[in-house]
mmCIF file of C-alpha atoms and ligand atoms in Angstrom:
data_model
loop_
_atom_site.group_PDB
_atom_site.id
_atom_site.type_symbol
_atom_site.label_atom_id
_atom_site.label_comp_id
_atom_site.label_asym_id
_atom_site.label_seq_id
_atom_site.Cartn_x
_atom_site.Cartn_y
_atom_site.Cartn_z
ATOM 1 C CA MET A 1 -10.590 25.164 39.958
ATOM 2 C CA GLN A 2 -7.723 28.203 39.750
ATOM 3 C CA PRO A 3 -7.599 30.985 42.025
ATOM 4 C CA ALA A 4 -8.989 34.016 40.257
ATOM 5 C CA ARG A 5 -5.484 35.741 39.960
ATOM 6 C CA ILE A 6 -6.009 36.503 36.382
ATOM 7 C CA ALA A 7 -9.032 38.538 35.054
ATOM 8 C CA PRO A 8 -11.408 36.042 33.456
ATOM 9 C CA ARG A 9 -11.104 38.255 30.187
ATOM 10 C CA ASP A 10 -7.452 38.592 30.346
ATOM 11 C CA ARG A 11 -7.284 34.665 29.810
ATOM 12 C CA LEU A 12 -8.179 34.564 26.249
ATOM 13 C CA ILE A 13 -5.195 35.059 23.911
ATOM 14 C CA VAL A 14 -5.776 35.398 20.019
ATOM 15 C CA ALA A 15 -3.513 34.058 17.951
ATOM 16 C CA LEU A 16 -2.875 36.559 14.960
ATOM 17 C CA ASP A 17 -1.805 34.005 12.447
ATOM 18 C CA LEU A 18 -2.357 36.329 9.452
ATOM 19 C CA PRO A 19 -0.172 37.307 6.377
ATOM 20 C CA SER A 20 0.381 41.074 7.074
ATOM 21 C CA VAL A 21 0.299 43.909 9.604
ATOM 22 C CA ALA A 22 -2.511 45.285 7.868
ATOM 23 C CA SER A 23 -4.863 42.336 8.008
ATOM 24 C CA ALA A 24 -3.804 41.944 11.826
ATOM 25 C CA GLU A 25 -4.657 45.440 12.425
ATOM 26 C CA ALA A 26 -7.975 45.085 10.562
ATOM 27 C CA MET A 27 -8.765 41.966 12.928
ATOM 28 C CA ILE A 28 -7.603 44.100 15.859
ATOM 29 C CA ASP A 29 -10.094 46.574 15.022
ATOM 30 C CA ARG A 30 -12.797 44.145 14.808
ATOM 31 C CA LEU A 31 -12.061 42.491 17.851
ATOM 32 C CA GLY A 32 -12.006 45.954 19.771
ATOM 33 C CA ASP A 33 -12.391 45.356 23.626
ATOM 34 C CA ALA A 34 -13.445 41.977 23.330
ATOM 35 C CA VAL A 35 -9.620 40.901 22.999
ATOM 36 C CA THR A 36 -6.845 42.137 25.674
ATOM 37 C CA PHE A 37 -4.048 39.496 24.591
ATOM 38 C CA TYR A 38 -2.801 38.701 21.414
ATOM 39 C CA LYS A 39 -0.166 36.058 20.037
ATOM 40 C CA ILE A 40 2.309 36.976 17.213
ATOM 41 C CA GLY A 41 3.864 33.628 15.820
ATOM 42 C CA TYR A 42 6.101 32.790 12.544
ATOM 43 C CA GLN A 43 3.570 34.209 10.207
ATOM 44 C CA LEU A 44 3.121 37.588 11.126
ATOM 45 C CA GLY A 45 6.299 38.129 12.898
ATOM 46 C CA TYR A 46 8.423 37.631 9.683
ATOM 47 C CA ALA A 47 5.750 39.890 8.004
ATOM 48 C CA GLY A 48 6.545 43.217 10.351
ATOM 49 C CA GLY A 49 4.702 41.487 13.229
ATOM 50 C CA LEU A 50 7.574 42.620 15.598
ATOM 51 C CA SER A 51 6.810 46.074 15.273
ATOM 52 C CA LEU A 52 3.225 45.737 15.658
ATOM 53 C CA ALA A 53 3.841 43.698 19.007
ATOM 54 C CA THR A 54 5.763 46.847 20.355
ATOM 55 C CA GLN A 55 2.515 49.141 18.994
ATOM 56 C CA LEU A 56 0.038 46.767 20.691
ATOM 57 C CA ALA A 57 1.995 46.757 23.977
ATOM 58 C CA GLY A 58 2.280 50.606 23.915
ATOM 59 C CA SER A 59 -1.520 50.658 23.419
ATOM 60 C CA GLY A 60 -2.362 48.858 26.440
ATOM 61 C CA LYS A 61 -2.694 45.133 24.892
ATOM 62 C CA LYS A 62 -0.697 42.195 26.244
ATOM 63 C CA VAL A 63 1.596 40.635 23.686
ATOM 64 C CA PHE A 64 2.688 37.079 23.318
ATOM 65 C CA LEU A 65 5.540 36.316 21.014
ATOM 66 C CA ASP A 66 5.671 32.739 19.981
ATOM 67 C CA LEU A 67 8.955 32.572 18.513
ATOM 68 C CA LYS A 68 9.662 29.215 19.761
ATOM 69 C CA LEU A 69 13.334 29.920 20.004
ATOM 70 C CA HIS A 70 15.903 26.896 20.005
ATOM 71 C CA ASP A 71 19.629 27.308 19.324
ATOM 72 C CA ILE A 72 22.993 26.934 20.858
ATOM 73 C CA GLY A 73 22.547 28.824 24.218
ATOM 74 C CA ASN A 74 24.650 32.016 23.436
ATOM 75 C CA THR A 75 22.330 32.529 20.344
ATOM 76 C CA VAL A 76 19.306 32.034 22.512
ATOM 77 C CA ALA A 77 20.303 34.228 25.178
ATOM 78 C CA ARG A 78 21.154 37.012 22.436
ATOM 79 C CA GLY A 79 17.827 36.779 20.951
ATOM 80 C CA VAL A 80 15.945 37.082 24.020
ATOM 81 C CA GLU A 81 17.898 40.216 25.016
ATOM 82 C CA SER A 82 16.674 41.694 21.748
ATOM 83 C CA VAL A 83 13.210 40.370 22.484
ATOM 84 C CA ALA A 84 13.136 41.716 26.049
ATOM 85 C CA GLY A 85 13.294 45.536 24.502
ATOM 86 C CA LEU A 86 9.790 44.730 22.602
ATOM 87 C CA GLY A 87 7.335 45.170 25.158
ATOM 88 C CA ALA A 88 5.885 41.495 25.062
ATOM 89 C CA THR A 89 4.620 39.519 28.096
ATOM 90 C CA PHE A 90 5.502 36.064 27.027
ATOM 91 C CA LEU A 91 8.366 34.646 24.574
ATOM 92 C CA THR A 92 8.379 30.888 23.994
ATOM 93 C CA VAL A 93 11.286 28.654 23.551
ATOM 94 C CA HIS A 94 11.255 24.969 23.036
ATOM 95 C CA ALA A 95 11.791 22.851 26.165
ATOM 96 C CA TYR A 96 15.463 21.781 26.068
ATOM 97 C CA PRO A 97 17.498 22.260 29.130
ATOM 98 C CA GLN A 98 20.368 24.264 27.312
ATOM 99 C CA THR A 99 17.714 26.523 25.735
ATOM 100 C CA MET A 100 15.641 27.098 28.716
ATOM 101 C CA LYS A 101 18.709 27.938 30.835
ATOM 102 C CA ALA A 102 19.858 30.666 28.634
ATOM 103 C CA ALA A 103 16.469 32.336 27.908
ATOM 104 C CA VAL A 104 15.844 32.427 31.913
ATOM 105 C CA GLU A 105 19.445 33.874 32.533
ATOM 106 C CA ALA A 106 18.894 36.467 29.507
ATOM 107 C CA ARG A 107 15.262 37.450 30.696
ATOM 108 C CA ALA A 108 16.745 38.652 34.023
ATOM 109 C CA GLY A 109 15.532 42.074 35.101
ATOM 110 C CA SER A 110 13.365 42.261 32.044
ATOM 111 C CA GLY A 111 9.158 42.154 32.310
ATOM 112 C CA LEU A 112 9.789 39.318 29.672
ATOM 113 C CA LYS A 113 8.406 35.868 30.837
ATOM 114 C CA ILE A 114 9.665 32.728 29.419
ATOM 115 C CA LEU A 115 7.021 29.961 28.238
ATOM 116 C CA ALA A 116 8.403 26.346 27.410
ATOM 117 C CA VAL A 117 6.785 24.512 24.745
ATOM 118 C CA THR A 118 6.450 21.173 25.817
ATOM 119 C CA VAL A 119 5.093 18.996 23.343
ATOM 120 C CA LEU A 120 3.386 20.595 20.057
ATOM 121 C CA THR A 121 -0.520 20.355 20.542
ATOM 122 C CA SER A 122 -0.218 18.889 16.857
ATOM 123 C CA TYR A 123 1.611 15.775 18.093
ATOM 124 C CA ASP A 124 0.146 12.191 19.236
ATOM 125 C CA ASP A 125 2.491 9.348 20.568
ATOM 126 C CA THR A 126 2.792 8.537 17.033
ATOM 127 C CA ASP A 127 4.241 11.446 15.740
ATOM 128 C CA LEU A 128 6.405 11.535 18.878
ATOM 129 C CA HIS A 129 7.792 8.261 18.071
ATOM 130 C CA ALA A 130 8.308 8.869 14.238
ATOM 131 C CA ALA A 131 10.370 11.669 15.368
ATOM 132 C CA GLY A 132 12.763 9.352 17.427
ATOM 133 C CA TYR A 133 11.456 9.954 20.970
ATOM 134 C CA ARG A 134 10.509 6.636 22.883
ATOM 135 C CA LEU A 135 8.318 8.579 25.530
ATOM 136 C CA ASN A 136 4.689 8.892 25.042
ATOM 137 C CA VAL A 137 3.281 12.457 25.094
ATOM 138 C CA SER A 138 2.051 12.818 28.451
ATOM 139 C CA ASP A 139 5.488 11.393 29.897
ATOM 140 C CA LEU A 140 7.654 13.767 27.819
ATOM 141 C CA VAL A 141 5.251 16.905 28.625
ATOM 142 C CA GLU A 142 5.656 15.994 32.219
ATOM 143 C CA ALA A 143 9.377 15.361 32.155
ATOM 144 C CA ARG A 144 9.916 18.698 30.330
ATOM 145 C CA ALA A 145 7.585 20.346 32.868
ATOM 146 C CA LYS A 146 9.857 19.228 35.689
ATOM 147 C CA GLN A 147 13.051 20.393 33.907
ATOM 148 C CA ALA A 148 11.486 23.869 33.022
ATOM 149 C CA GLN A 149 10.388 24.428 36.697
ATOM 150 C CA ALA A 150 13.831 23.441 38.039
ATOM 151 C CA LEU A 151 15.259 25.886 35.485
ATOM 152 C CA GLY A 152 13.057 28.714 36.630
ATOM 153 C CA VAL A 153 11.227 28.995 33.522
ATOM 154 C CA ASP A 154 7.904 31.248 34.090
ATOM 155 C CA GLY A 155 5.469 29.128 32.345
ATOM 156 C CA LEU A 156 4.371 26.007 30.096
ATOM 157 C CA VAL A 157 2.980 25.788 26.829
ATOM 158 C CA SER A 158 0.992 22.475 26.631
ATOM 159 C CA SER A 159 -2.447 21.065 25.293
ATOM 160 C CA PRO A 160 -5.060 21.328 27.809
ATOM 161 C CA GLU A 161 -5.396 17.572 27.849
ATOM 162 C CA GLU A 162 -2.071 17.868 30.279
ATOM 163 C CA ALA A 163 -3.155 20.834 32.307
ATOM 164 C CA ALA A 164 -4.698 18.980 35.261
ATOM 165 C CA ALA A 165 -1.568 16.697 35.684
ATOM 166 C CA LEU A 166 0.920 19.669 34.984
ATOM 167 C CA ARG A 167 -0.941 21.821 37.570
ATOM 168 C CA LYS A 168 -0.338 19.007 40.269
ATOM 169 C CA ILE A 169 3.188 18.719 39.397
ATOM 170 C CA VAL A 170 3.933 22.618 39.176
ATOM 171 C CA GLY A 171 1.562 23.928 41.334
ATOM 172 C CA ASP A 172 0.295 27.683 41.004
ATOM 173 C CA GLN A 173 3.520 29.501 40.410
ATOM 174 C CA MET A 174 3.731 28.553 36.435
ATOM 175 C CA ASN A 175 1.706 30.210 34.016
ATOM 176 C CA LEU A 176 -0.180 27.357 32.034
ATOM 177 C CA VAL A 177 -0.847 28.095 28.668
ATOM 178 C CA THR A 178 -2.705 26.173 26.204
ATOM 179 C CA PRO A 179 -3.246 26.082 22.510
ATOM 180 C CA GLY A 180 -5.344 23.184 21.119
ATOM 181 C CA ILE A 181 -8.517 25.083 22.127
ATOM 182 C CA ARG A 182 -11.735 23.979 20.123
ATOM 183 C CA PRO A 183 -15.242 25.448 21.040
ATOM 184 C CA ALA A 184 -17.907 22.753 20.634
ATOM 185 C CA GLY A 185 -18.506 22.475 16.659
ATOM 186 C CA SER A 186 -15.284 23.874 15.445
ATOM 187 C CA ALA A 187 -13.029 22.191 13.064
ATOM 188 C CA THR A 188 -10.011 20.448 14.420
ATOM 189 C CA GLY A 189 -7.724 21.427 11.784
ATOM 190 C CA ASP A 190 -4.169 19.974 12.482
ATOM 191 C CA GLN A 191 -4.690 19.940 16.055
ATOM 192 C CA LYS A 192 -4.451 16.446 17.813
ATOM 193 C CA ARG A 193 -4.873 17.131 21.725
ATOM 194 C CA ILE A 194 -7.616 19.437 22.009
ATOM 195 C CA MET A 195 -10.372 20.607 24.522
ATOM 196 C CA THR A 196 -13.142 23.116 24.659
ATOM 197 C CA PRO A 197 -12.490 26.508 26.556
ATOM 198 C CA ALA A 198 -14.636 25.438 29.395
ATOM 199 C CA ARG A 199 -13.063 22.081 30.113
ATOM 200 C CA ALA A 200 -9.551 23.730 29.645
ATOM 201 C CA ILE A 201 -9.896 26.205 32.283
ATOM 202 C CA ALA A 202 -11.722 23.485 34.633
ATOM 203 C CA ALA A 203 -8.612 21.490 33.927
ATOM 204 C CA GLY A 204 -6.258 24.146 35.351
ATOM 205 C CA ALA A 205 -5.224 26.567 32.204
ATOM 206 C CA ASP A 206 -4.431 29.666 32.943
ATOM 207 C CA TYR A 207 -4.678 30.909 29.573
ATOM 208 C CA LEU A 208 -6.253 29.934 26.376
ATOM 209 C CA VAL A 209 -4.759 30.470 22.850
ATOM 210 C CA VAL A 210 -7.043 30.409 19.853
ATOM 211 C CA GLY A 211 -6.342 31.154 16.455
ATOM 212 C CA ARG A 212 -8.686 30.014 13.750
ATOM 213 C CA PRO A 213 -12.037 29.506 15.702
ATOM 214 C CA VAL A 214 -11.881 33.126 16.209
ATOM 215 C CA LEU A 215 -9.888 34.234 13.029
ATOM 216 C CA GLU A 216 -12.322 32.313 10.660
ATOM 217 C CA ALA A 217 -15.541 32.968 12.202
ATOM 218 C CA ALA A 218 -17.889 34.875 10.477
ATOM 219 C CA ASP A 219 -18.273 37.268 13.445
ATOM 220 C CA PRO A 220 -14.752 36.992 15.056
ATOM 221 C CA LYS A 221 -15.589 39.391 18.140
ATOM 222 C CA ALA A 222 -18.976 37.121 18.614
ATOM 223 C CA ALA A 223 -16.774 34.391 18.705
ATOM 224 C CA ALA A 224 -14.222 35.785 20.892
ATOM 225 C CA GLU A 225 -17.277 36.893 23.396
ATOM 226 C CA ALA A 226 -18.646 33.325 23.418
ATOM 227 C CA ILE A 227 -15.237 31.990 24.561
ATOM 228 C CA HIS A 228 -15.175 34.461 27.325
ATOM 229 C CA THR A 229 -18.718 33.525 28.440
ATOM 230 C CA GLU A 230 -17.410 29.631 28.528
ATOM 231 C CA ILE A 231 -14.425 30.881 30.513
ATOM 232 C CA ALA A 232 -16.392 32.836 33.171
ATOM 233 C CA GLN A 233 -18.908 29.908 33.412
ATOM 234 C CA ALA A 234 -16.020 27.388 34.050
ATOM 235 C CA LEU A 235 -14.467 29.891 36.751
ATOM 236 C CA ALA A 236 -17.920 30.559 38.726
HETATM 237 O O1 LIG B 301 1.813 23.320 20.878
HETATM 238 C C1 LIG B 301 1.704 24.335 20.173
HETATM 239 C C2 LIG B 301 2.233 25.525 20.245
HETATM 240 C C3 LIG B 301 1.831 26.744 19.785
HETATM 241 N N1 LIG B 301 0.473 26.760 19.149
HETATM 242 C C4 LIG B 301 0.116 27.736 18.212
HETATM 243 O O2 LIG B 301 -1.263 28.357 18.534
HETATM 244 C C5 LIG B 301 -1.936 28.733 17.790
HETATM 245 C C6 LIG B 301 -3.093 27.823 17.566
HETATM 246 O O3 LIG B 301 -3.923 28.106 16.599
HETATM 247 P P1 LIG B 301 -5.378 27.520 16.228
HETATM 248 O O4 LIG B 301 -5.672 28.118 14.893
HETATM 249 O O5 LIG B 301 -6.236 27.695 17.304
HETATM 250 O O6 LIG B 301 -5.164 26.136 15.997
HETATM 251 C C7 LIG B 301 -0.987 28.765 16.251
HETATM 252 O O7 LIG B 301 -0.433 29.985 16.597
HETATM 253 C C8 LIG B 301 0.120 27.698 16.992
HETATM 254 O O8 LIG B 301 1.170 28.090 16.195
HETATM 255 C C9 LIG B 301 0.018 25.389 18.859
HETATM 256 O O9 LIG B 301 -1.114 25.418 18.294
HETATM 257 N N2 LIG B 301 0.297 24.434 19.736
#
C-alpha cells in the first residue's frame, strides 16, 4: 500500500476529453468540488484548452497537460519551456531517451513535472509487435521506466497492470499515473490494459486518470464520488 502522501480526493484525475472549452466548463461545473485535478489532452488542447488550463490552475484546480510530446530534443525543450508558463502540474512526453532528457532539462526551475508515457494502455503485445517492437508490453514498460528514472523524469504513465512491478523498480520517488481505469461494469472502449479504481490503488498507482466512465455517466459527479469511495476503501 502507498504511503498517504497524496490526499485521497486528489488521486482522481478526470480527463476532459471534450470538443470545446464551453463543454469542458459545463462539465467542470457539474463536477464541482468532486474533482480537484483535470487532464487536458489533444481534443480540448487544440480547441482552446491551453487557456482553460491556465484558468483552472488559477482557480485552484490542478492540471495535467497530456500533450505526449515527442520530437528532436531542441523542439521538445522549447515546447516544455512554453508549457512551463501555463500553470500545469504535469506534462507528458513519450518515453524516448532524447525526448525525456530534453524535457527534464527544460523544466528545471519551474513547478512543472514531466511524466513519461511508457506504453499506451490501448496496446497489447500484438499491437507492440505490429509497431515493430520485439519486447512485450511488460518488458518495454519496465525498460522505459528504468531509463526515465535514470534521466530524472518525475513520473510514469502506464496501465495499472504494471503499477506493482513499477513500484518495485522505481520506489516511491516517481509519480505513477494510470489511465486504463474502468469501474466494474463500465465499457472498456479502446483500452486493453485495465483495472478497477480499487485494484489500481492497491497495485501502487498514485493517480487514476478517468475519462469516459465519468464524462459519459448519467450523473458524472456521482460517478466521480463512487471512484473516490473506491480509492478511500483501497487506502484504508
Ligand atoms: O497510455 C495512455 C496514456 C494516456 N491515456 C489518456 O487517458 C485518458 C483515458 O480516457 P478513458 O476515457 O478513461 O479511456 C484519455 O484521455 C487518453 O488519451 C490513455 O488512455 N492511455
